[in-house]
XYZ file of C-alpha atoms in Angstrom:
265
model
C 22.442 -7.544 7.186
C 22.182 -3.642 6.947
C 18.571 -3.521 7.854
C 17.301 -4.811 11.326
C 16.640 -8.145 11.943
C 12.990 -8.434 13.374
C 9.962 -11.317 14.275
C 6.464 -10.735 13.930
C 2.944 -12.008 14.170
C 0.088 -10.947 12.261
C -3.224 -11.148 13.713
C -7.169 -11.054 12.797
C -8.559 -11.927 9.023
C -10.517 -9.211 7.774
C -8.673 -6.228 9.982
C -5.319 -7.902 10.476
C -2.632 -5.956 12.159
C 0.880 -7.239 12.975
C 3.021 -7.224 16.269
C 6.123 -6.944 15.947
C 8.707 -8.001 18.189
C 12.022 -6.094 18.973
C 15.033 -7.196 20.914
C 17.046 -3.911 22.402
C 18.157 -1.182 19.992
C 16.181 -3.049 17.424
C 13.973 -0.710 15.552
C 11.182 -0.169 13.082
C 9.551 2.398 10.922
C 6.297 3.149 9.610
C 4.269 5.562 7.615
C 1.803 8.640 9.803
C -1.667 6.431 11.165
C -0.105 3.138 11.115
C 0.650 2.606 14.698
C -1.540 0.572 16.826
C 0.040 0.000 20.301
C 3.320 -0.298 21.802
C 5.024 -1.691 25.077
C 7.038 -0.068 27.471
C 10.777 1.056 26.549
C 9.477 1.767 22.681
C 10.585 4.888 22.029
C 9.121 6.998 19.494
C 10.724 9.556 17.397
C 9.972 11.248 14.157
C 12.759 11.162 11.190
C 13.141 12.451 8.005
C 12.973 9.821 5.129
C 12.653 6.717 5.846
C 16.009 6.644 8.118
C 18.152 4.348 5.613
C 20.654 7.274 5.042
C 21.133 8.639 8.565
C 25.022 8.349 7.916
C 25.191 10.182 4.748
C 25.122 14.070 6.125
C 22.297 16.688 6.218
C 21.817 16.632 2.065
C 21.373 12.778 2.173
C 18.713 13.356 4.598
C 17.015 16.075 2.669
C 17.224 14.239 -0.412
C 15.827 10.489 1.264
C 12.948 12.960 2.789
C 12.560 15.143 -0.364
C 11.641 11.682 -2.534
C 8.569 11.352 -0.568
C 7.271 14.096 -1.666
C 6.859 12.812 -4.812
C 4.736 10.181 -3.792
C 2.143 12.539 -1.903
C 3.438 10.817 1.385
C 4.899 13.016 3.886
C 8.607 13.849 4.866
C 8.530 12.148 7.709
C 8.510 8.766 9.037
C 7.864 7.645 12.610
C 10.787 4.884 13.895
C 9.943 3.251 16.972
C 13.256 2.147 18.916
C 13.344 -0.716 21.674
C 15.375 0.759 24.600
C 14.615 -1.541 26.947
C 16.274 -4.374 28.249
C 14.351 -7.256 26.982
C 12.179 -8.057 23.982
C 9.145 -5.208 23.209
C 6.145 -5.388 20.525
C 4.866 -2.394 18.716
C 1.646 -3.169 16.620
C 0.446 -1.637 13.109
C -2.519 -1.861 12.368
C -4.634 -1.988 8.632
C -5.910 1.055 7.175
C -9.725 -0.841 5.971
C -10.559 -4.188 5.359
C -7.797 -6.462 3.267
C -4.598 -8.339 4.255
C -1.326 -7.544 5.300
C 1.314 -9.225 3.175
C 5.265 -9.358 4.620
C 7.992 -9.112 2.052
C 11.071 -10.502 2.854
C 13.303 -8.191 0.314
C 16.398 -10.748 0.620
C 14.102 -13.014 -1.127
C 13.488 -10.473 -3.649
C 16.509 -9.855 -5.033
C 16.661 -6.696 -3.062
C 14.073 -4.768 -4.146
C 10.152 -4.635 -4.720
C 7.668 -2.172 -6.360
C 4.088 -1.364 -5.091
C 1.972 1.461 -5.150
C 2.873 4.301 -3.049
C -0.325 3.891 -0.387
C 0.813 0.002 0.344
C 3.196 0.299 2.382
C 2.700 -0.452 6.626
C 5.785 -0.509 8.182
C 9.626 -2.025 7.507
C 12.795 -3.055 9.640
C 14.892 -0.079 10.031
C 17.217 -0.246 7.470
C 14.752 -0.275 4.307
C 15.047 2.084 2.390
C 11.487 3.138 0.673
C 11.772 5.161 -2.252
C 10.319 5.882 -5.632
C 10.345 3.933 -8.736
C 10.271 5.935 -11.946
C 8.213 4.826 -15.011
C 9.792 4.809 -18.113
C 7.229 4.735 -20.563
C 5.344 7.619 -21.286
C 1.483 5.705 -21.554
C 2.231 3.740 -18.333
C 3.004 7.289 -16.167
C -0.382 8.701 -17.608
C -2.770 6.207 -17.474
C -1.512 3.633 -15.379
C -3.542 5.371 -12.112
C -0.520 5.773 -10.468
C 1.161 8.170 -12.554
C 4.805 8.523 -13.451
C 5.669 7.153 -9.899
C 5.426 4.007 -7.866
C 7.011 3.001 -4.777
C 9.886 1.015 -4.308
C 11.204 -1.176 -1.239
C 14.952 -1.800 -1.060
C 17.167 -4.151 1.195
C 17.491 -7.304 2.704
C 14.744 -6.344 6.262
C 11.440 -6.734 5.966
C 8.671 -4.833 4.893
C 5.268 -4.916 5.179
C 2.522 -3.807 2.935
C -1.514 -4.020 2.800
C -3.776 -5.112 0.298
C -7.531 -4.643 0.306
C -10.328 -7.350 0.109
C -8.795 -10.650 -0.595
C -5.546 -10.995 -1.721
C -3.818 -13.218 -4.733
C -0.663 -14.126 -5.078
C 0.274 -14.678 -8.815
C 3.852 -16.551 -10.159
C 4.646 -15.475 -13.679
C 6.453 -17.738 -15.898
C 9.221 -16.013 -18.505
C 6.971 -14.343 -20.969
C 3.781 -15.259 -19.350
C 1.469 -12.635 -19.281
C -1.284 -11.242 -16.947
C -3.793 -7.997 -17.579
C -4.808 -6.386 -14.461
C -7.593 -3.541 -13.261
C -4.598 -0.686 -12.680
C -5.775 -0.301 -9.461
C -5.608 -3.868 -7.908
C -1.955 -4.216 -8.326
C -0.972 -3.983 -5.028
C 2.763 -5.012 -6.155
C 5.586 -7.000 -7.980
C 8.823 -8.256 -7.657
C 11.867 -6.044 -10.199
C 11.648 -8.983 -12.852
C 8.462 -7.948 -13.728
C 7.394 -5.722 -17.009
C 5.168 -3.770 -16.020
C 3.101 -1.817 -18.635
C -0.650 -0.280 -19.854
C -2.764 -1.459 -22.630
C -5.874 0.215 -24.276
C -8.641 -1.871 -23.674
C -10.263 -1.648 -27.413
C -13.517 -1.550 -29.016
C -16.356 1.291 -28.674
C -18.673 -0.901 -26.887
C -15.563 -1.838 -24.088
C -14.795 1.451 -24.146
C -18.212 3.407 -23.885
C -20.234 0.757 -21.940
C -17.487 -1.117 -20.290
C -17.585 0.393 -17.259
C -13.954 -0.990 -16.390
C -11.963 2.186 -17.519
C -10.209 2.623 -20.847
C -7.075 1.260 -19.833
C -5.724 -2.025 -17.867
C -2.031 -3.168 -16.710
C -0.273 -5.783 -18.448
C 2.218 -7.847 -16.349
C 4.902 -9.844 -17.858
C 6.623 -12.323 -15.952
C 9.039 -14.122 -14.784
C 8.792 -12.692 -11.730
C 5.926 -12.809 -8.528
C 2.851 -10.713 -8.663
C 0.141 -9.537 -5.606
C -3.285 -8.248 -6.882
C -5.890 -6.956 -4.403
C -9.593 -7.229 -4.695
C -10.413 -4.045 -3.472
C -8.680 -1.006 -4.235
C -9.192 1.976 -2.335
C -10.037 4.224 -5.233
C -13.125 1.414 -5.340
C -13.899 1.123 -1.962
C -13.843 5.117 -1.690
C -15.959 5.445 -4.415
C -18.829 2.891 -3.683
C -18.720 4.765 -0.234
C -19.592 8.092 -1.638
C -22.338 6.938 -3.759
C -23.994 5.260 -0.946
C -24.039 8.739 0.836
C -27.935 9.858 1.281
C -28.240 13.340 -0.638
C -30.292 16.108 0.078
C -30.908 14.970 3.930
C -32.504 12.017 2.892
C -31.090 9.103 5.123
C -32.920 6.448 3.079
C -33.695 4.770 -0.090
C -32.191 7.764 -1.967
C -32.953 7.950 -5.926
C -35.414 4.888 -5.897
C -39.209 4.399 -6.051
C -39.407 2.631 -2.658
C -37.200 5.593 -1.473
C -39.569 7.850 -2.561
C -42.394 5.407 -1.002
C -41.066 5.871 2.140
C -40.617 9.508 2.692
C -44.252 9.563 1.713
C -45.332 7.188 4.605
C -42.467 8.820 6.737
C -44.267 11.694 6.281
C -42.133 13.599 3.968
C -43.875 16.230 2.176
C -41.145 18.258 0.089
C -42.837 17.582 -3.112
């Protein structure tokens, strides 16, 4: 195996994180706000990339590094190294509510595709990447743009989904439309691609966007019930405006800064 070879444990239902365990000069890495806690003899240290092309010179670093970019993630990558003597954990944990889903990439023919804010953490030796559409309507409306992000190997890798998580097996040809933003990811067999959703009424008065993903199998899909874009979005339209901390934009809102002894009127 080129990647590292590592256990792990994932803990809690609605905030999981996982532990994983290391035996000496085993390693992980993992994207900036992951980490949880560590043991002991974990040593820390920040890399360029993703540390899958160490070997190939400075310009394979710059170039494994320079990828990210176009992802919005950052160049670097933290690895966290066991140099002890004896097995170690190191713990990442989930960025808001959802599950954490492992991906075992020898099972995947190598390779999967998610979107570029799924990914946790991965067995040194992954290399995490970007996946290229190829069709013009899928890089501009499939809410992820041009890019996704892709996982390659035979390690481990871990990414998070929010809310409640479904697992999906495609048959040859089968198909299945999907809210863009609740693919969380799919294995390389999958065709991947955006469809208008139709009609003035859908389209006006919908209230589900213009556009959904269309996944056609064979191949393994994971859909998540709550995308970040969603939770982000029902967060800032709960946010009291004006000062108010209460009831804001209804009658009984207004009700109550009256008997609260609110007199801006």
């Amino acid at each position: 195996m080129n990647a590292h070879e590592i256990d792990y444990q994932i803990y809690g239902e609605e905030m999981q994180y996982v532990e994983i365990e290391l035996d000496p000069q085993e390693a992980v890495v993992a994207e900036a706000g992951s980490f949880m806690m560590m043991d002991s003899d974990i040593k820390m240290d920040t890399i360029f990339g993703d540390g899958s092309n160490q070997d190939t010179g400075v310009l394979g670093k710059i170039f494994s590094a320079g990828k990210r970019i176009l992802t919005g993630e950052s160049l670097f990558m933290t690895a966290f190294l066991n140099i002890g003597q004896g097995k170690r954990q190191v713990s990442f944990a989930s960025p808001y509510p959802g599950k954490i889903l492992p991906i075992d990439l020898s099972e995947k023919q190598g390779k999967f595709i998610c979107q570029k804010d799924a990914f946790l953490c991965a067995a040194k030796g992954v290399s995490v990447g970007i996946e290229f559409s190829k069709k013009l309507g899928r890089g501009l409306f499939g809410g992820e743009g041009f890019i996704m992000q892709k996982l390659e190997g035979d390690g481990l890798a871990f990414v998070h989904a929010g809310g409640t998580m479904a697992k999906k097996e495609l048959a040859a040809g089968e198909i299945l439309k999907v809210d863009t933003g609740c693919i969380v990811g799919f294995s390389q067999t999958v065709d991947y691609d955006i469809e208008f959703v139709g009609g003035i009424k859908n389209t006006i008065f919908g209230g589900e966007g213009l556009f959904f993903a269309t996944l056609r199998g064979p191949g393994t899909v994971y859909i998540q019930s709550l995308p970040f874009s969603r939770l982000a979005g029902r967060v800032l339209a709960s946010i009291p405006k004006g000062g108010k901390d209460k009831g804001e934009g209804s009658i009984l809102g207004t009700l109550g800064d009256i008997v609260g002894g609110d007199n801006r009127f």
